[in-house]
GROMACS .gro file of C-alpha atoms in nm:
model
  233
    1UNK     CA    1  12.672   9.224   5.696
    2UNK     CA    2  12.365   9.043   5.636
    3UNK     CA    3  12.131   9.173   5.280
    4UNK     CA    4  11.887   9.274   5.532
    5UNK     CA    5  12.198   9.463   5.718
    6UNK     CA    6  12.268   9.634   5.381
    7UNK     CA    7  11.856   9.716   5.267
    8UNK     CA    8  11.852   9.853   5.629
    9UNK     CA    9  12.200  10.093   5.572
   10UNK     CA   10  12.032  10.195   5.249
   11UNK     CA   11  11.747  10.282   5.391
   12UNK     CA   12  11.859  10.454   5.665
   13UNK     CA   13  12.134  10.642   5.404
   14UNK     CA   14  11.815  10.729   5.163
   15UNK     CA   15  11.543  10.886   5.455
   16UNK     CA   16  11.899  11.118   5.559
   17UNK     CA   17  11.937  11.220   5.267
   18UNK     CA   18  12.351  11.109   5.187
   19UNK     CA   19  12.296  10.950   4.919
   20UNK     CA   20  12.384  11.133   4.562
   21UNK     CA   21  12.200  11.133   4.276
   22UNK     CA   22  12.251  10.804   4.084
   23UNK     CA   23  12.262  10.674   4.411
   24UNK     CA   24  11.923  10.804   4.517
   25UNK     CA   25  11.743  10.689   4.171
   26UNK     CA   26  11.871  10.352   4.243
   27UNK     CA   27  11.707  10.391   4.575
   28UNK     CA   28  11.346  10.485   4.493
   29UNK     CA   29  11.353  10.193   4.207
   30UNK     CA   30  11.417   9.932   4.403
   31UNK     CA   31  11.194  10.065   4.688
   32UNK     CA   32  10.949  10.029   4.441
   33UNK     CA   33  10.958   9.681   4.382
   34UNK     CA   34  11.125   9.554   4.709
   35UNK     CA   35  10.875   9.552   4.924
   36UNK     CA   36  11.131   9.482   5.223
   37UNK     CA   37  11.342   9.778   5.114
   38UNK     CA   38  11.020   9.960   5.144
   39UNK     CA   39  10.941   9.886   5.529
   40UNK     CA   40  11.254   9.947   5.630
   41UNK     CA   41  11.268  10.295   5.485
   42UNK     CA   42  10.872  10.369   5.588
   43UNK     CA   43  11.032  10.244   5.950
   44UNK     CA   44  11.313  10.518   5.894
   45UNK     CA   45  11.106  10.781   5.816
   46UNK     CA   46  10.922  10.691   6.154
   47UNK     CA   47  11.182  10.669   6.333
   48UNK     CA   48  11.353  11.001   6.234
   49UNK     CA   49  11.019  11.225   6.168
   50UNK     CA   50  10.983  11.372   6.572
   51UNK     CA   51  11.355  11.509   6.468
   52UNK     CA   52  11.257  11.744   6.208
   53UNK     CA   53  11.017  11.952   6.433
   54UNK     CA   54  11.354  12.048   6.661
   55UNK     CA   55  11.532  12.169   6.385
   56UNK     CA   56  11.456  12.538   6.246
   57UNK     CA   57  11.464  12.546   5.867
   58UNK     CA   58  11.750  12.707   5.731
   59UNK     CA   59  11.795  12.840   5.410
   60UNK     CA   60  12.169  12.836   5.292
   61UNK     CA   61  12.381  13.146   5.149
   62UNK     CA   62  12.360  13.201   4.822
   63UNK     CA   63  12.722  13.109   4.581
   64UNK     CA   64  12.821  12.932   4.938
   65UNK     CA   65  12.945  12.581   4.714
   66UNK     CA   66  13.137  12.823   4.518
   67UNK     CA   67  13.272  13.000   4.764
   68UNK     CA   68  13.378  12.677   4.924
   69UNK     CA   69  13.486  12.550   4.650
   70UNK     CA   70  13.724  12.900   4.564
   71UNK     CA   71  13.861  12.742   4.897
   72UNK     CA   72  13.966  12.407   4.784
   73UNK     CA   73  14.340  12.329   4.645
   74UNK     CA   74  14.339  12.303   4.227
   75UNK     CA   75  14.289  11.963   4.172
   76UNK     CA   76  14.006  12.010   4.434
   77UNK     CA   77  13.762  11.750   4.234
   78UNK     CA   78  13.964  11.463   4.256
   79UNK     CA   79  13.989  11.446   4.628
   80UNK     CA   80  13.589  11.607   4.707
   81UNK     CA   81  13.531  11.239   4.483
   82UNK     CA   82  13.788  11.079   4.727
   83UNK     CA   83  13.648  11.212   5.009
   84UNK     CA   84  13.265  11.119   4.929
   85UNK     CA   85  13.401  10.750   4.872
   86UNK     CA   86  13.536  10.765   5.256
   87UNK     CA   87  13.183  10.928   5.353
   88UNK     CA   88  13.046  10.727   5.226
   89UNK     CA   89  13.225  10.402   5.368
   90UNK     CA   90  13.183  10.549   5.715
   91UNK     CA   91  12.845  10.627   5.674
   92UNK     CA   92  12.766  10.249   5.608
   93UNK     CA   93  13.009  10.121   5.876
   94UNK     CA   94  12.823  10.387   6.152
   95UNK     CA   95  12.462  10.303   6.047
   96UNK     CA   96  12.493   9.921   6.070
   97UNK     CA   97  12.723   9.994   6.386
   98UNK     CA   98  12.426  10.155   6.486
   99UNK     CA   99  12.177   9.934   6.445
  100UNK     CA  100  12.431   9.683   6.582
  101UNK     CA  101  12.427   9.815   6.926
  102UNK     CA  102  12.048   9.926   6.892
  103UNK     CA  103  11.991   9.514   6.865
  104UNK     CA  104  12.255   9.394   7.126
  105UNK     CA  105  12.066   9.698   7.394
  106UNK     CA  106  11.687   9.494   7.310
  107UNK     CA  107  11.884   9.163   7.282
  108UNK     CA  108  12.036   9.266   7.696
  109UNK     CA  109  11.780   9.441   7.820
  110UNK     CA  110  11.516   9.156   7.669
  111UNK     CA  111  11.720   8.888   7.878
  112UNK     CA  112  11.736   9.085   8.212
  113UNK     CA  113  11.324   9.129   8.196
  114UNK     CA  114  11.285   8.731   8.120
  115UNK     CA  115  11.480   8.674   8.433
  116UNK     CA  116  11.352   8.585   8.765
  117UNK     CA  117  11.440   8.883   8.999
  118UNK     CA  118  11.540   8.761   9.344
  119UNK     CA  119  11.511   9.046   9.608
  120UNK     CA  120  11.758   9.095   9.813
  121UNK     CA  121  11.594   9.380  10.046
  122UNK     CA  122  11.421   9.356  10.366
  123UNK     CA  123  11.240   9.595  10.602
  124UNK     CA  124  11.192   9.662  10.932
  125UNK     CA  125  10.948   9.883  11.110
  126UNK     CA  126  10.978  10.036  11.425
  127UNK     CA  127  10.625  10.152  11.534
  128UNK     CA  128  10.571  10.459  11.778
  129UNK     CA  129  10.276  10.358  11.848
  130UNK     CA  130   9.939  10.170  11.683
  131UNK     CA  131   9.933  10.422  11.442
  132UNK     CA  132  10.258  10.624  11.396
  133UNK     CA  133  10.584  10.418  11.296
  134UNK     CA  134  10.909  10.562  11.489
  135UNK     CA  135  11.174  10.432  11.287
  136UNK     CA  136  11.238  10.299  10.887
  137UNK     CA  137  11.488  10.005  10.890
  138UNK     CA  138  11.643   9.837  10.518
  139UNK     CA  139  11.891   9.590  10.526
  140UNK     CA  140  12.015   9.513  10.164
  141UNK     CA  141  12.112   9.144  10.226
  142UNK     CA  142  12.312   9.048   9.923
  143UNK     CA  143  12.571   9.330  10.019
  144UNK     CA  144  12.510   9.408  10.441
  145UNK     CA  145  12.417   9.702  10.440
  146UNK     CA  146  12.196   9.839  10.700
  147UNK     CA  147  12.018  10.158  10.624
  148UNK     CA  148  11.800  10.317  10.930
  149UNK     CA  149  11.651  10.682  10.996
  150UNK     CA  150  11.356  10.808  11.212
  151UNK     CA  151  10.993  10.868  11.101
  152UNK     CA  152  10.876  11.065  11.397
  153UNK     CA  153  11.092  11.018  11.670
  154UNK     CA  154  11.341  11.291  11.820
  155UNK     CA  155  11.472  11.166  12.144
  156UNK     CA  156  11.429  11.398  12.494
  157UNK     CA  157  11.710  11.626  12.579
  158UNK     CA  158  11.997  11.420  12.733
  159UNK     CA  159  11.938  11.139  12.509
  160UNK     CA  160  12.010  10.937  12.188
  161UNK     CA  161  11.893  10.597  12.021
  162UNK     CA  162  12.120  10.346  12.009
  163UNK     CA  163  12.104   9.991  11.735
  164UNK     CA  164  12.065   9.620  11.871
  165UNK     CA  165  12.078   9.290  11.638
  166UNK     CA  166  12.026   9.012  11.848
  167UNK     CA  167  12.088   8.707  11.625
  168UNK     CA  168  12.212   8.375  11.605
  169UNK     CA  169  12.556   8.442  11.588
  170UNK     CA  170  12.534   8.642  11.922
  171UNK     CA  171  12.320   8.375  12.109
  172UNK     CA  172  12.028   8.570  12.153
  173UNK     CA  173  12.235   8.882  12.290
  174UNK     CA  174  12.177   9.190  12.197
  175UNK     CA  175  12.500   9.333  12.011
  176UNK     CA  176  12.598   9.717  11.961
  177UNK     CA  177  12.538   9.870  11.561
  178UNK     CA  178  12.583  10.221  11.726
  179UNK     CA  179  12.382  10.533  11.721
  180UNK     CA  180  12.127  10.678  11.530
  181UNK     CA  181  12.120  11.019  11.380
  182UNK     CA  182  11.879  11.222  11.576
  183UNK     CA  183  11.858  11.461  11.275
  184UNK     CA  184  11.612  11.258  11.053
  185UNK     CA  185  11.930  11.164  10.854
  186UNK     CA  186  11.949  10.739  10.745
  187UNK     CA  187  12.230  10.600  10.938
  188UNK     CA  188  12.393  10.319  10.714
  189UNK     CA  189  12.623   9.957  10.905
  190UNK     CA  190  12.802   9.759  10.725
  191UNK     CA  191  12.665   9.430  10.876
  192UNK     CA  192  12.988   9.267  10.729
  193UNK     CA  193  13.061   9.003  11.006
  194UNK     CA  194  12.677   8.867  11.013
  195UNK     CA  195  12.575   8.566  10.759
  196UNK     CA  196  12.294   8.596  10.572
  197UNK     CA  197  12.046   8.385  10.728
  198UNK     CA  198  12.099   8.500  11.031
  199UNK     CA  199  12.080   8.815  10.930
  200UNK     CA  200  11.725   8.729  10.815
  201UNK     CA  201  11.606   8.608  11.117
  202UNK     CA  202  11.751   8.855  11.352
  203UNK     CA  203  11.593   9.066  11.571
  204UNK     CA  204  11.680   9.484  11.586
  205UNK     CA  205  11.608   9.684  11.877
  206UNK     CA  206  11.664  10.022  11.913
  207UNK     CA  207  11.709  10.180  12.294
  208UNK     CA  208  11.714  10.509  12.435
  209UNK     CA  209  12.006  10.551  12.583
  210UNK     CA  210  12.222  10.873  12.794
  211UNK     CA  211  12.422  11.077  12.515
  212UNK     CA  212  12.748  10.882  12.364
  213UNK     CA  213  12.583  10.546  12.421
  214UNK     CA  214  12.443  10.281  12.686
  215UNK     CA  215  12.733  10.249  12.916
  216UNK     CA  216  12.709   9.896  12.972
  217UNK     CA  217  12.723   9.756  12.636
  218UNK     CA  218  12.327   9.637  12.654
  219UNK     CA  219  12.029   9.797  12.589
  220UNK     CA  220  11.963   9.977  12.944
  221UNK     CA  221  11.628  10.254  12.850
  222UNK     CA  222  11.294  10.147  12.654
  223UNK     CA  223  11.280  10.023  12.336
  224UNK     CA  224  11.142   9.945  12.016
  225UNK     CA  225  11.151   9.571  11.842
  226UNK     CA  226  11.151   9.507  11.527
  227UNK     CA  227  11.193   9.187  11.246
  228UNK     CA  228  11.248   9.215  10.871
  229UNK     CA  229  11.007   9.194  10.639
  230UNK     CA  230  11.103   9.097  10.320
  231UNK     CA  231  10.965   9.312  10.008
  232UNK     CA  232  10.779   9.225   9.697
  233UNK     CA  233  11.040   9.380   9.453
   0.00000   0.00000   0.00000
């Protein structure tokens, strides 16, 4: 542990009230002459002060310590001293570990925030008319997972909507991606057989077909068409 870590551990123990009498007196004396320790103590007090509002005060029953000591073995004094030493050691290790973990999390957070974010999410909106979206389609190009859901589109009785992709890999010929859920839920498809660039440039279509889908393997009814647009996030 560095000197700064030791000061922070001492400040934490001081604020938490876990120092014994002589240790606390020594910390108080050091606090008056050491601005670094003073600043560390104030920082701990500021972090922990809100916790005091959550815990109601509890009065310790009179004679509680005597009753605890009476239940200990005859050589309890030596055991208490040994236990106190272990507690102080564990306490210092725990506080130092927590401080190191907090520093590590902060470092990781700053590193992630400093990285340029590359968006892999694209969207396509299938318009019912000039003002009304019929379907919303999203594609995560990193995983090639497509999701499409109806917005204002409802198939007529005896009809279903079918999703298509026309890509470079198919020579521009529409390939079926299956039927779309008619109840407003998300329909997901994996596009793992398509490379990223091909998906990014593809044209997607949604056609109105008989129940069960197109009987010819190609769109047979009226269709919406859209291309992917990269999101800004």
